[in-house]
Structures are given as structure tokens and as C-alpha cells.
Amino acid sequence: MTFCGYKFSLCLLLISAWGLVQLLVMGLFFYGEAPAFLEDLPLEDHYDNRDSFVTDVNKGFKNNAFNCFIAACLYIVTLGVSGWQFYLNQKTTYQV
Amino acid sequence: MGSIFRSEEMALCQLFLSSEAAYNCVSEIGEVGLVQFRDLNPDVNAFQRKFVHEVRRCDEMDRKLRYLEKEILKDKLQIIDTGENPAAPQPREMIDLEATFEKLENELREVNANAETLKKNSLELTELKHVLATTQLFFQGRDSEPNSSITQNLLPAEEGKGPVQLGFVCDVTNRERMPMFERMLWRVCRGNVFVRQSEVQQPLEDPVTREEVFKTVFIIFFQGEQLKTKVKKICEGCRTTMYPCPESAQERKEMGQGVEGRLADLRTVLNQTTDHRHRVLAAAAKHLRTWFIKVKKMKAIYHTLNMLNLDVTNKCLIAECWIPTVDMGSIRAALRKGTERAGSSVQPIINQMLTNQMPPTFHRTNKFTAGFQNLIDSYGIATYREVNPALYTTTTFPFLFAVMFGDAGHATIMLLFSAWMVLRERQLIAAKMSGEIWNIFFGGRYILLLMSLFSFYTGVIYNDIFSKSFNIFGSSWHIGDNANATEHNLQAWGELTLNPYYRDLYSGEPYPFGFDPIWQIAVNKIAFQNSYKMKISIIIGVFHMIFGIMVSLINHLFFRRFWNIVCEFLPQLIFLVSLFGYLCFMVFYKWVSFGSGEEFDIQHNSDCAPSVLIYFINMVLLKKDKPTGHCDVWMYDNQFTIQLILLVVALLCVPIMLIPKPFIARRQHNQRMRQLAVSRQLLETQGAGTSASSHEEEFEFSEVFIEQAIHTIEFVLGCVSHTASYLRLWALSLAHGQLSEVLWNMVMKIGLQQASTVGCVMLYLIFSFWAVLTVSILVLMEGLSAFLHTLRLHWVEFQSKFYKGEGYAFAPLTFKNIINGDEEEAA
């Protein structure tokens, strides 16, 4: 049943916990249109008028926010899987 | 009074122990762990010492215990650690322990030998079984033809000659040997033999090496006696095992059954032997740790007893030892306890001696300060009763680290790790994890915890969390009318410059705590932060060094070196303050009096802000700049005169550091010599013998002068070079910030700038990649680098101002290492 070793499942567990927290926070900030994340948006190189730029910025913020939330959900799944693997590995090491 | 401020006061004491009570007293002293014994028999060979036999017996017991431990671990049994602390056994119990260990060792060796023989037999029988099975196959093919026999000749017999007889032998050998064996057989017998081989499928266990080997069975057919001898010799030479194999199928079947029976019997006996061995080892494993501790304690006590001197009357042992003066009471109590245990009536005597020798340096540390003390001791043990830098290191070390590591995100990662280690320390110590790197991290857990807390603080000041900034209080910068941010201008310029002169662009009130968040996305972020970080690095450095010089004052006062205060402390302080302290003053003055906006007049606005470094250089070169435009040449009135005075004062300090001290030292030495001569004369006239004073001190004036010159040059040049050295605080923090930014822009941004629908999956994968790189590069590598630089700043720049570090560590007889099961032995 264990397809990950002890150390790998522990690493995965920690990274998924971290990813969950950080991506949730990032998602919230993207949703709140924080200017610190302005450079992380998928934008064109050149805009001709102001309105298309503003629309793209708003769209970019919302898209990235949802991307972050979905990635956070994926990390919840990974957290579950790696937690289960870690628990199984813990039990086998005790049975020495 | 002991504290971490300076090392403890030590007293050289003579201990008089009665011979019966000596062992128990030393045992109790070892439990207390605060006495360092001096070796009173340094010229005596190890084999000529008094208790050499006992030490040898302890060594024997230790060896037997190690053998037991090895066997226990081979069987994968666990050695139970109850955590109890058994006292050192009495000398008469040694015989019992020795007998127990001897019995156990003999039993174990016997069982092992038996098991080996049984396994060898079982191996032979298994091979024989395989041989029979394989030959069965060989001959089966032949037996299908009912009338043929192996002895029937294939060729028609020639007249006159009898029927040709083919003989055969069956052998088993390792699979690796087969090609070599076959080739040799072919060459030697000139191709006149016929070999058939078949590999044994399952591996067999070699009894000696206990590994599994693959073997091959083969039959060699030959004709004639000479070939038979040749073949037999080759088989012996190649170390194959020969087995007799009957020709007829019936005999083979009977033999096979016999082999099966014997194999089954052997297997049962083997199982019983291993069970017995297991039981013996399990019983021993319960007591093994206690035995180890007892034996190690005995050995330590006998080693110590070897260092003692035997009194003339042969009734008591004399020891010379260093004891911290505050612990005299507990040592006396330990001695009383030891004497009671031995049942002796003679009380031991402690006699304090006066001596000129330098005592060992003893810092009493707890689990928190031990890490910092270790850092300082790695550079050099403090001189006896010198101020201990470790006290200040508990704060300055994490602070300087944090200045270089300032990122709140990375600090949080470090904080979680170190907090886990600190909160779970009892379980982690009990788990006794191996691995040197883990032990290094765990030993420094309090240092890491403090470093991470301080780094979080500086991360908030630098407003840097994984290269992003937090806008908590509202930025002071806005886009107002004065920015002229029309669409046409933006397209033409590409960048927008916000001039802080205008109050609709810069509100005039700075961000309340830390850097304004706008700097993270500003193009000229580095230019702005450089100026700030370089200046605070110099300020922190100068303050750290002034602090170091102040500590040297405390040392001078304590050791009553009053001339040093005038000849070293004062000129050093004045030199440093008048040059580099003035530099810091100029920085502060510029920060206060110059600014951008309408509140500052035209000479104090941003275009007139002078360069502090140029002022400093001109101060030393006595240069006056020409006025340019509407700006003032000087920052304040009479600046040139004040700078000239400071420079002259600093230069005057140099000969004060250089010249007076050797003359004063010579005068003091001559005074001492005169006093010594007078006192010796007095003693001689009184008829007493020559006093046991120390040898004549030599005083080479030229040597002292050169030494003083070296110290002076070292200090003066050191001031300049060390001040510049503190700029590494700026350099590393810049590097850290830039690395963090590059990692985000090169890695994380790719995940965030996905316009496709699977952007979330890409982000999911790229985040873990970014996380691994963050931990490995930014936390581990940069953390190690900042740690190293902080350590260097402490060891060189700070400690060279006051630290002598010429002491030797206090090495008491203590059983703490033995109880913890440390690898090193208390010599």
C-alpha cells in the first residue's frame, strides 16, 4: 500500500501544508487586486489604450486568484495522500 | 559568585583521601562532576601506574560487553534504555561482574560455533540433495533407452580390447568459478573429458560469510585411471566439493531419502540453537546498558585514582584538583557521602593551596547558553576570569544574522523548524537520532530559534516576504497631478518618476514601520536600499566595536591593569570615536537636516545633499572643496576646524598607544625584581631556606616594544578594515533579496502567468519546485552563509578589541557523558 518511502512522504506532507497555506493567502490577495502582484499577471507587452489594459488587469487578477484557489485544493488532496502514506510508513517502522 | 558574565573562580585544592574511602569518594565526586584532577604522576608509564590491573580488567569487561552488543544488534534486538543512573559498583563487585560476562561470552561463543558447524553440515546435505536431483536428470535421459548403460561403449569395441569403462564424478562449485574450472579441465585433460552442468536455482547460505551464493552441479565423465586422478586433483585444487553418487537409480533414491531425513533433523536442531541464542541475548539486552555504565564509571574512577599520589605512610591518597570556589560545599558533602559508603571513619581533608598557575576556565552554562558558549570556545577558550563574550553573543549574533537574512517568509520557515525542535526537545533527545548534521542542527536549536525571531523582525523592517512587500499602513507614495501621468507621456517615457518634492506624490509622512511597500515594485529600489543598508551597516559596526572596547575597560579594571586604561583603552576609544564615530555622526546629521520638499530650504534639499564619504576622505586629506551652484560647501558651520581638531586628536592617540607602555612595563618589572631581591635577602638573613619562588622573569625591552608596535598597527589598521568589513551586512542582505526576487521571477512567475486552462496544474507543480528551491538555496545555503559571516564578525571584528582567549577549558571528572551514552570516553 505504501508507494512512497518515509522521507519522501514527510517532505510531500510538509510541502503540501505549506502550499495550501501560501496559495490560499496568495489567492485572497489576487482576488483583492493587490498591486504587489501586478507584475505576476499574464499581460500583453503593449497596449494601445487604457481601457483594454484595465480590463486585462482585472481579468488577470481574477484568473490568477482562481488558479491559486484550485492549486490550493490540489494541495489539499496531496496533503491527504501524503499524510496517509506517512501514517502507514510510521506504523511499519514501529513494528521493528 | 558565578555567572555567565565571566568564568568561575577556581581554587587549587589538595584532597587527602584514606585508601579505603578513596574509590567511593572519587565515585561521588564523579557524580557531582565539578572537580578537575591534575595528573600527579605525569612521568609514570601507563603500565607502571598503581591501578593498572584494575584498568585492564575493566577494559576486558568492556571488550566482552562490546562483543555482546554486536551480537545483540546482529539479531536485531533492542537494547532497552530505562534512563536510570546506576552508581559505580564497589571494587569487590567487579569479580561478580567479570564472572557474569565471562559466562555469557563463553556461552555465546559456544552457541555460535555450534550453529556454524550445523550450518556447514546442512549446506553439504543440501548440495548433496541437489546433486542427486541433477544426476537423476542426467541419467534419466539415458535410462529411457532400456538397454544402454553408461558403461557401454559408444563405439564398437575393437578386437582384443575389453569394453571401455566410463567413470564419473559429481561436484558442486560456485557459479562464478565454473568457466575457469571448465577451461582448466579442458586444457589439462586435453579435451578428453565430458562435462555436463546444471545450475542450482535457489541460492544457498554460506555458513562463514552468511551471504547467499549460487552454485552449480556438474558431472565429469572420463575414461581411465590417469584421467580420474587428474580430474580429482583439479577438483581439489579448484576447491569444489565432491560427492559420491551411486550409479543405479534405486540407490540414488534411497540415498535421497536418507539425505532428506538428515536434513530435516539438522533443521530442527539449528532452529533450537538459534532460539537458545536469541533467548540468551534477549536476557542480556535488558541489563546491557546498566552494565556498560557501571564498567565505564569504574574505568573512569580507576583512571582518576591513577593520577593520585600515594602518601609516605601508604595510608592515604593525595589528589590535586581544581574546584570552583562556590562548589566547595557540595564537594565536601560528596566526600562525606563517599566516606560513609565506604564505611571508613577517617574524614577526607580538603586543603586550599595558593598558586601562581593559571586555573582552568569554567563557564557554567545551561541548555540555552551552551550553544553560544560553544561558538565562542571554538575560536579560543577565554582567559581565566576574563569577560565572557558569549553573554553578549546571545543577542548580537542573532541580530547581525538577521540584518543579513532579512526576509520574513524564510524566517517563518526557520522559525517553524527551530520551534519544533525546541518544543519537542525531550522526545528528540530520547530518540537518540544519529547523523552528524542532525546533531549540529539540534545542538544549535536555541540559536536557530533566536535567529529566526530576529530575522522575522528585520524581514518586516525590510518589508520583504518572499520578495513581495506587505502594505499594512498605506503607502506614502501616490500618483498625483504633478506626476503628469497622461496616456501620451506614459507611452513615451515607459517609466514614471515620482519626485518626493511634491506632496501629492509623496505625502511627507514616511511609512510608520519599515520600508514603504512601493519600493518592492520600484525600478530604483536597489539604489535606495543600498544607501540605507550601507549606512546602517557602518553604524552597527562602529557601535559594535565601541562596545568591544568598553568591554576591554572592564577587563582592565578587573585585572588591575590601570596603566592599560590610560595607554590602551583611552587612545583606542578616542581614535575610533573621533574618526569613525564622527562618520556616524555625519550620517545622522545628514539624515536629519537634509530632505526633499518645501519644508527644507534650498541648500538642504535633495539636490544639495552632500556625500558623507567624500567629507570623510577630505577630512583625512585636509582638502577643501570648491562651492558649486547654490549648495553649501560644508554641512554645518566651522566643519573644517572641527574635522581638523578630530584628526589631530586621533593622530595623537597613535604615539600614546605605541610609546608609554613598554617603558612603564620595564619600570614595573624592575620594581618587582627589586622587591623579590629584598625579600630573598630578608629570608636568607633569617636563616630560612631558599624560597620556592618562580624562575627569574626575563624582560626584553626590544621585544616588548615590537609587540606594542604590532598591537598598535593592528588596532589602527584594524579600525579601518573592520569598519569596512561590516559592510558585509549590506552585501549579504542585498544578495539575499536579489536571490529571492530572481527565484520568484524566474520560477514562480511562470506558474502565475499561465493564460491557459491548465494554469492551475502548472501552478501546482511549479509551486512545489519553487518551495524546494527556496528551502535549499535561500534558507539553507544563504542561512549557512549568513551564519558564517556573523561568526566571523564576532570572532574577528568584535573580539579583537578585548578578547585574549588564552585559557584552557575546565575538564572535570563527570559521569554525565557516560550516562548519555556518548561515544567519547572520559579519559
mmCIF file with all atom_site columns, C-alpha atoms in Angstrom, chain B residues 265-412:
data_model
loop_
_atom_site.group_PDB
_atom_site.id
_atom_site.type_symbol
_atom_site.label_atom_id
_atom_site.label_alt_id
_atom_site.label_comp_id
_atom_site.label_asym_id
_atom_site.label_entity_id
_atom_site.label_seq_id
_atom_site.pdbx_PDB_ins_code
_atom_site.Cartn_x
_atom_site.Cartn_y
_atom_site.Cartn_z
_atom_site.occupancy
_atom_site.B_iso_or_equiv
_atom_site.pdbx_formal_charge
_atom_site.auth_seq_id
_atom_site.auth_comp_id
_atom_site.auth_asym_id
_atom_site.auth_atom_id
_atom_site.pdbx_PDB_model_num
ATOM 1   C CA . ASP B 1 265 ? 16.773 -33.346 11.717 1.00 0.00 ? 265 ASP B CA 1
ATOM 2   C CA . LEU B 1 266 ? 19.510 -30.811 11.211 1.00 0.00 ? 266 LEU B CA 1
ATOM 3   C CA . ARG B 1 267 ? 16.997 -28.096 10.567 1.00 0.00 ? 267 ARG B CA 1
ATOM 4   C CA . THR B 1 268 ? 15.219 -28.750 13.869 1.00 0.00 ? 268 THR B CA 1
ATOM 5   C CA . VAL B 1 269 ? 18.484 -28.704 15.784 1.00 0.00 ? 269 VAL B CA 1
ATOM 6   C CA . LEU B 1 270 ? 19.514 -25.496 14.041 1.00 0.00 ? 270 LEU B CA 1
ATOM 7   C CA . ASN B 1 271 ? 16.234 -23.835 14.933 1.00 0.00 ? 271 ASN B CA 1
ATOM 8   C CA . GLN B 1 272 ? 16.610 -24.793 18.547 1.00 0.00 ? 272 GLN B CA 1
ATOM 9   C CA . THR B 1 273 ? 20.142 -23.446 18.618 1.00 0.00 ? 273 THR B CA 1
ATOM 10  C CA . THR B 1 274 ? 19.089 -20.088 17.174 1.00 0.00 ? 274 THR B CA 1
ATOM 11  C CA . ASP B 1 275 ? 16.208 -19.911 19.639 1.00 0.00 ? 275 ASP B CA 1
ATOM 12  C CA . HIS B 1 276 ? 18.509 -20.556 22.543 1.00 0.00 ? 276 HIS B CA 1
ATOM 13  C CA . ARG B 1 277 ? 20.935 -17.894 21.332 1.00 0.00 ? 277 ARG B CA 1
ATOM 14  C CA . HIS B 1 278 ? 18.076 -15.462 20.937 1.00 0.00 ? 278 HIS B CA 1
ATOM 15  C CA . ARG B 1 279 ? 16.885 -16.072 24.464 1.00 0.00 ? 279 ARG B CA 1
ATOM 16  C CA . VAL B 1 280 ? 20.359 -15.632 25.921 1.00 0.00 ? 280 VAL B CA 1
ATOM 17  C CA . LEU B 1 281 ? 20.811 -12.376 24.032 1.00 0.00 ? 281 LEU B CA 1
ATOM 18  C CA . ALA B 1 282 ? 17.382 -11.071 24.989 1.00 0.00 ? 282 ALA B CA 1
ATOM 19  C CA . ALA B 1 283 ? 18.114 -11.682 28.667 1.00 0.00 ? 283 ALA B CA 1
ATOM 20  C CA . ALA B 1 284 ? 21.438 -9.888  28.324 1.00 0.00 ? 284 ALA B CA 1
ATOM 21  C CA . ALA B 1 285 ? 19.932 -6.972  26.396 1.00 0.00 ? 285 ALA B CA 1
ATOM 22  C CA . LYS B 1 286 ? 17.840 -5.974  29.390 1.00 0.00 ? 286 LYS B CA 1
ATOM 23  C CA . HIS B 1 287 ? 20.896 -5.299  31.520 1.00 0.00 ? 287 HIS B CA 1
ATOM 24  C CA . LEU B 1 288 ? 23.386 -4.319  28.851 1.00 0.00 ? 288 LEU B CA 1
ATOM 25  C CA . ARG B 1 289 ? 23.071 -0.570  29.254 1.00 0.00 ? 289 ARG B CA 1
ATOM 26  C CA . THR B 1 290 ? 23.392 -0.719  33.041 1.00 0.00 ? 290 THR B CA 1
ATOM 27  C CA . TRP B 1 291 ? 26.456 -2.919  32.737 1.00 0.00 ? 291 TRP B CA 1
ATOM 28  C CA . PHE B 1 292 ? 28.055 -0.568  30.228 1.00 0.00 ? 292 PHE B CA 1
ATOM 29  C CA . ILE B 1 293 ? 27.529 2.413   32.507 1.00 0.00 ? 293 ILE B CA 1
ATOM 30  C CA . LYS B 1 294 ? 28.889 0.562   35.525 1.00 0.00 ? 294 LYS B CA 1
ATOM 31  C CA . VAL B 1 295 ? 32.000 -0.608  33.696 1.00 0.00 ? 295 VAL B CA 1
ATOM 32  C CA . LYS B 1 296 ? 32.664 2.818   32.194 1.00 0.00 ? 296 LYS B CA 1
ATOM 33  C CA . LYS B 1 297 ? 32.277 4.505   35.560 1.00 0.00 ? 297 LYS B CA 1
ATOM 34  C CA . MET B 1 298 ? 34.681 2.045   37.155 1.00 0.00 ? 298 MET B CA 1
ATOM 35  C CA . LYS B 1 299 ? 37.199 2.642   34.441 1.00 0.00 ? 299 LYS B CA 1
ATOM 36  C CA . ALA B 1 300 ? 36.919 6.399   34.840 1.00 0.00 ? 300 ALA B CA 1
ATOM 37  C CA . ILE B 1 301 ? 37.348 6.139   38.600 1.00 0.00 ? 301 ILE B CA 1
ATOM 38  C CA . TYR B 1 302 ? 40.444 3.958   38.278 1.00 0.00 ? 302 TYR B CA 1
ATOM 39  C CA . HIS B 1 303 ? 41.930 6.291   35.681 1.00 0.00 ? 303 HIS B CA 1
ATOM 40  C CA . THR B 1 304 ? 41.465 9.124   38.151 1.00 0.00 ? 304 THR B CA 1
ATOM 41  C CA . LEU B 1 305 ? 42.885 7.103   41.005 1.00 0.00 ? 305 LEU B CA 1
ATOM 42  C CA . ASN B 1 306 ? 45.962 6.520   38.882 1.00 0.00 ? 306 ASN B CA 1
ATOM 43  C CA . MET B 1 307 ? 46.545 10.246  38.847 1.00 0.00 ? 307 MET B CA 1
ATOM 44  C CA . LEU B 1 308 ? 46.738 10.460  42.645 1.00 0.00 ? 308 LEU B CA 1
ATOM 45  C CA . ASN B 1 309 ? 49.855 10.251  44.748 1.00 0.00 ? 309 ASN B CA 1
ATOM 46  C CA . LEU B 1 310 ? 50.346 7.724   47.462 1.00 0.00 ? 310 LEU B CA 1
ATOM 47  C CA . ASP B 1 311 ? 51.262 9.190   50.801 1.00 0.00 ? 311 ASP B CA 1
ATOM 48  C CA . VAL B 1 312 ? 54.514 8.250   52.594 1.00 0.00 ? 312 VAL B CA 1
ATOM 49  C CA . THR B 1 313 ? 52.649 6.285   55.230 1.00 0.00 ? 313 THR B CA 1
ATOM 50  C CA . ASN B 1 314 ? 50.783 4.444   52.453 1.00 0.00 ? 314 ASN B CA 1
ATOM 51  C CA . LYS B 1 315 ? 47.576 5.116   54.282 1.00 0.00 ? 315 LYS B CA 1
ATOM 52  C CA . CYS B 1 316 ? 46.087 7.843   52.175 1.00 0.00 ? 316 CYS B CA 1
ATOM 53  C CA . LEU B 1 317 ? 45.990 9.141   48.680 1.00 0.00 ? 317 LEU B CA 1
ATOM 54  C CA . ILE B 1 318 ? 46.716 12.749  47.833 1.00 0.00 ? 318 ILE B CA 1
ATOM 55  C CA . ALA B 1 319 ? 44.993 14.489  44.960 1.00 0.00 ? 319 ALA B CA 1
ATOM 56  C CA . GLU B 1 320 ? 45.460 17.925  43.481 1.00 0.00 ? 320 GLU B CA 1
ATOM 57  C CA . CYS B 1 321 ? 42.400 19.314  41.846 1.00 0.00 ? 321 CYS B CA 1
ATOM 58  C CA . TRP B 1 322 ? 40.730 22.443  40.594 1.00 0.00 ? 322 TRP B CA 1
ATOM 59  C CA . ILE B 1 323 ? 37.376 23.172  42.201 1.00 0.00 ? 323 ILE B CA 1
ATOM 60  C CA . PRO B 1 324 ? 35.084 26.159  41.627 1.00 0.00 ? 324 PRO B CA 1
ATOM 61  C CA . THR B 1 325 ? 35.113 28.020  44.956 1.00 0.00 ? 325 THR B CA 1
ATOM 62  C CA . VAL B 1 326 ? 31.334 28.270  45.093 1.00 0.00 ? 326 VAL B CA 1
ATOM 63  C CA . ASP B 1 327 ? 31.019 24.488  44.908 1.00 0.00 ? 327 ASP B CA 1
ATOM 64  C CA . MET B 1 328 ? 33.251 23.691  47.862 1.00 0.00 ? 328 MET B CA 1
ATOM 65  C CA . GLY B 1 329 ? 30.196 22.872  49.949 1.00 0.00 ? 329 GLY B CA 1
ATOM 66  C CA . SER B 1 330 ? 28.789 20.321  47.550 1.00 0.00 ? 330 SER B CA 1
ATOM 67  C CA . ILE B 1 331 ? 32.200 18.701  47.102 1.00 0.00 ? 331 ILE B CA 1
ATOM 68  C CA . ARG B 1 332 ? 32.594 18.367  50.883 1.00 0.00 ? 332 ARG B CA 1
ATOM 69  C CA . ALA B 1 333 ? 29.136 16.791  51.024 1.00 0.00 ? 333 ALA B CA 1
ATOM 70  C CA . ALA B 1 334 ? 30.072 14.370  48.252 1.00 0.00 ? 334 ALA B CA 1
ATOM 71  C CA . LEU B 1 335 ? 33.258 13.398  50.089 1.00 0.00 ? 335 LEU B CA 1
ATOM 72  C CA . ARG B 1 336 ? 31.290 12.791  53.286 1.00 0.00 ? 336 ARG B CA 1
ATOM 73  C CA . LYS B 1 337 ? 28.841 10.604  51.398 1.00 0.00 ? 337 LYS B CA 1
ATOM 74  C CA . GLY B 1 338 ? 31.659 8.635   49.828 1.00 0.00 ? 338 GLY B CA 1
ATOM 75  C CA . THR B 1 339 ? 33.367 8.072   53.156 1.00 0.00 ? 339 THR B CA 1
ATOM 76  C CA . GLU B 1 340 ? 30.085 6.878   54.680 1.00 0.00 ? 340 GLU B CA 1
ATOM 77  C CA . ARG B 1 341 ? 29.517 4.434   51.822 1.00 0.00 ? 341 ARG B CA 1
ATOM 78  C CA . ALA B 1 342 ? 32.992 3.015   52.278 1.00 0.00 ? 342 ALA B CA 1
ATOM 79  C CA . GLY B 1 343 ? 32.354 2.674   55.973 1.00 0.00 ? 343 GLY B CA 1
ATOM 80  C CA . SER B 1 344 ? 35.587 4.397   56.801 1.00 0.00 ? 344 SER B CA 1
ATOM 81  C CA . SER B 1 345 ? 35.968 6.548   59.866 1.00 0.00 ? 345 SER B CA 1
ATOM 82  C CA . VAL B 1 346 ? 38.713 8.782   58.545 1.00 0.00 ? 346 VAL B CA 1
ATOM 83  C CA . GLN B 1 347 ? 37.276 12.002  57.175 1.00 0.00 ? 347 GLN B CA 1
ATOM 84  C CA . PRO B 1 348 ? 38.801 13.322  53.972 1.00 0.00 ? 348 PRO B CA 1
ATOM 85  C CA . ILE B 1 349 ? 40.519 16.692  54.112 1.00 0.00 ? 349 ILE B CA 1
ATOM 86  C CA . ILE B 1 350 ? 40.317 19.476  51.558 1.00 0.00 ? 350 ILE B CA 1
ATOM 87  C CA . ASN B 1 351 ? 43.149 21.945  51.752 1.00 0.00 ? 351 ASN B CA 1
ATOM 88  C CA . GLN B 1 352 ? 43.128 25.026  49.561 1.00 0.00 ? 352 GLN B CA 1
ATOM 89  C CA . MET B 1 353 ? 46.510 25.962  48.116 1.00 0.00 ? 353 MET B CA 1
ATOM 90  C CA . LEU B 1 354 ? 47.746 29.270  46.794 1.00 0.00 ? 354 LEU B CA 1
ATOM 91  C CA . THR B 1 355 ? 49.336 29.069  43.402 1.00 0.00 ? 355 THR B CA 1
ATOM 92  C CA . ASN B 1 356 ? 50.605 31.145  40.517 1.00 0.00 ? 356 ASN B CA 1
ATOM 93  C CA . GLN B 1 357 ? 49.413 28.754  37.886 1.00 0.00 ? 357 GLN B CA 1
ATOM 94  C CA . MET B 1 358 ? 46.566 29.796  35.694 1.00 0.00 ? 358 MET B CA 1
ATOM 95  C CA . PRO B 1 359 ? 43.395 27.957  36.631 1.00 0.00 ? 359 PRO B CA 1
ATOM 96  C CA . PRO B 1 360 ? 41.122 26.439  34.000 1.00 0.00 ? 360 PRO B CA 1
ATOM 97  C CA . THR B 1 361 ? 38.257 28.452  32.615 1.00 0.00 ? 361 THR B CA 1
ATOM 98  C CA . PHE B 1 362 ? 34.871 27.225  33.708 1.00 0.00 ? 362 PHE B CA 1
ATOM 99  C CA . HIS B 1 363 ? 31.674 28.712  32.297 1.00 0.00 ? 363 HIS B CA 1
ATOM 100 C CA . ARG B 1 364 ? 28.547 27.392  33.883 1.00 0.00 ? 364 ARG B CA 1
ATOM 101 C CA . THR B 1 365 ? 26.062 27.097  31.033 1.00 0.00 ? 365 THR B CA 1
ATOM 102 C CA . ASN B 1 366 ? 22.544 25.818  30.658 1.00 0.00 ? 366 ASN B CA 1
ATOM 103 C CA . LYS B 1 367 ? 20.979 24.310  27.555 1.00 0.00 ? 367 LYS B CA 1
ATOM 104 C CA . PHE B 1 368 ? 20.307 27.771  26.149 1.00 0.00 ? 368 PHE B CA 1
ATOM 105 C CA . THR B 1 369 ? 23.699 29.382  26.641 1.00 0.00 ? 369 THR B CA 1
ATOM 106 C CA . ALA B 1 370 ? 25.663 26.225  25.853 1.00 0.00 ? 370 ALA B CA 1
ATOM 107 C CA . GLY B 1 371 ? 25.255 26.739  22.108 1.00 0.00 ? 371 GLY B CA 1
ATOM 108 C CA . PHE B 1 372 ? 26.557 30.300  22.176 1.00 0.00 ? 372 PHE B CA 1
ATOM 109 C CA . GLN B 1 373 ? 29.382 29.341  24.513 1.00 0.00 ? 373 GLN B CA 1
ATOM 110 C CA . ASN B 1 374 ? 30.374 26.655  22.029 1.00 0.00 ? 374 ASN B CA 1
ATOM 111 C CA . LEU B 1 375 ? 30.594 29.223  19.259 1.00 0.00 ? 375 LEU B CA 1
ATOM 112 C CA . ILE B 1 376 ? 32.944 31.385  21.293 1.00 0.00 ? 376 ILE B CA 1
ATOM 113 C CA . ASP B 1 377 ? 35.010 28.463  22.556 1.00 0.00 ? 377 ASP B CA 1
ATOM 114 C CA . SER B 1 378 ? 35.608 27.275  19.007 1.00 0.00 ? 378 SER B CA 1
ATOM 115 C CA . TYR B 1 379 ? 37.707 30.381  18.480 1.00 0.00 ? 379 TYR B CA 1
ATOM 116 C CA . GLY B 1 380 ? 39.558 30.153  21.764 1.00 0.00 ? 380 GLY B CA 1
ATOM 117 C CA . ILE B 1 381 ? 38.825 29.432  25.400 1.00 0.00 ? 381 ILE B CA 1
ATOM 118 C CA . ALA B 1 382 ? 38.587 32.611  27.430 1.00 0.00 ? 382 ALA B CA 1
ATOM 119 C CA . THR B 1 383 ? 41.465 33.510  29.711 1.00 0.00 ? 383 THR B CA 1
ATOM 120 C CA . TYR B 1 384 ? 40.760 32.852  33.367 1.00 0.00 ? 384 TYR B CA 1
ATOM 121 C CA . ARG B 1 385 ? 38.232 35.367  34.700 1.00 0.00 ? 385 ARG B CA 1
ATOM 122 C CA . GLU B 1 386 ? 38.082 37.349  31.507 1.00 0.00 ? 386 GLU B CA 1
ATOM 123 C CA . VAL B 1 387 ? 34.751 38.793  30.452 1.00 0.00 ? 387 VAL B CA 1
ATOM 124 C CA . ASN B 1 388 ? 32.848 36.129  28.565 1.00 0.00 ? 388 ASN B CA 1
ATOM 125 C CA . PRO B 1 389 ? 31.729 37.301  25.114 1.00 0.00 ? 389 PRO B CA 1
ATOM 126 C CA . ALA B 1 390 ? 29.109 34.551  25.000 1.00 0.00 ? 390 ALA B CA 1
ATOM 127 C CA . LEU B 1 391 ? 26.770 36.621  27.127 1.00 0.00 ? 391 LEU B CA 1
ATOM 128 C CA . TYR B 1 392 ? 26.544 39.360  24.520 1.00 0.00 ? 392 TYR B CA 1
ATOM 129 C CA . THR B 1 393 ? 26.649 36.915  21.670 1.00 0.00 ? 393 THR B CA 1
ATOM 130 C CA . THR B 1 394 ? 23.220 35.630  22.683 1.00 0.00 ? 394 THR B CA 1
ATOM 131 C CA . THR B 1 395 ? 21.757 38.863  21.310 1.00 0.00 ? 395 THR B CA 1
ATOM 132 C CA . THR B 1 396 ? 24.279 40.333  18.897 1.00 0.00 ? 396 THR B CA 1
ATOM 133 C CA . PHE B 1 397 ? 24.702 37.094  16.984 1.00 0.00 ? 397 PHE B CA 1
ATOM 134 C CA . PRO B 1 398 ? 21.046 36.634  16.028 1.00 0.00 ? 398 PRO B CA 1
ATOM 135 C CA . PHE B 1 399 ? 20.788 40.355  15.366 1.00 0.00 ? 399 PHE B CA 1
ATOM 136 C CA . LEU B 1 400 ? 23.690 40.527  12.921 1.00 0.00 ? 400 LEU B CA 1
ATOM 137 C CA . PHE B 1 401 ? 22.447 37.333  11.287 1.00 0.00 ? 401 PHE B CA 1
ATOM 138 C CA . ALA B 1 402 ? 19.040 38.869  10.905 1.00 0.00 ? 402 ALA B CA 1
ATOM 139 C CA . VAL B 1 403 ? 20.403 42.015  9.275  1.00 0.00 ? 403 VAL B CA 1
ATOM 140 C CA . MET B 1 404 ? 21.865 39.783  6.572  1.00 0.00 ? 404 MET B CA 1
ATOM 141 C CA . PHE B 1 405 ? 18.966 37.377  6.288  1.00 0.00 ? 405 PHE B CA 1
ATOM 142 C CA . GLY B 1 406 ? 16.026 39.770  6.473  1.00 0.00 ? 406 GLY B CA 1
ATOM 143 C CA . ASP B 1 407 ? 13.119 38.013  4.826  1.00 0.00 ? 407 ASP B CA 1
ATOM 144 C CA . ALA B 1 408 ? 10.015 37.339  6.857  1.00 0.00 ? 408 ALA B CA 1
ATOM 145 C CA . GLY B 1 409 ? 8.977  34.356  4.738  1.00 0.00 ? 409 GLY B CA 1
ATOM 146 C CA . HIS B 1 410 ? 12.261 32.499  5.071  1.00 0.00 ? 410 HIS B CA 1
ATOM 147 C CA . ALA B 1 411 ? 12.369 33.464  8.722  1.00 0.00 ? 411 ALA B CA 1
ATOM 148 C CA . THR B 1 412 ? 8.981  31.831  9.207  1.00 0.00 ? 412 THR B CA 1
#
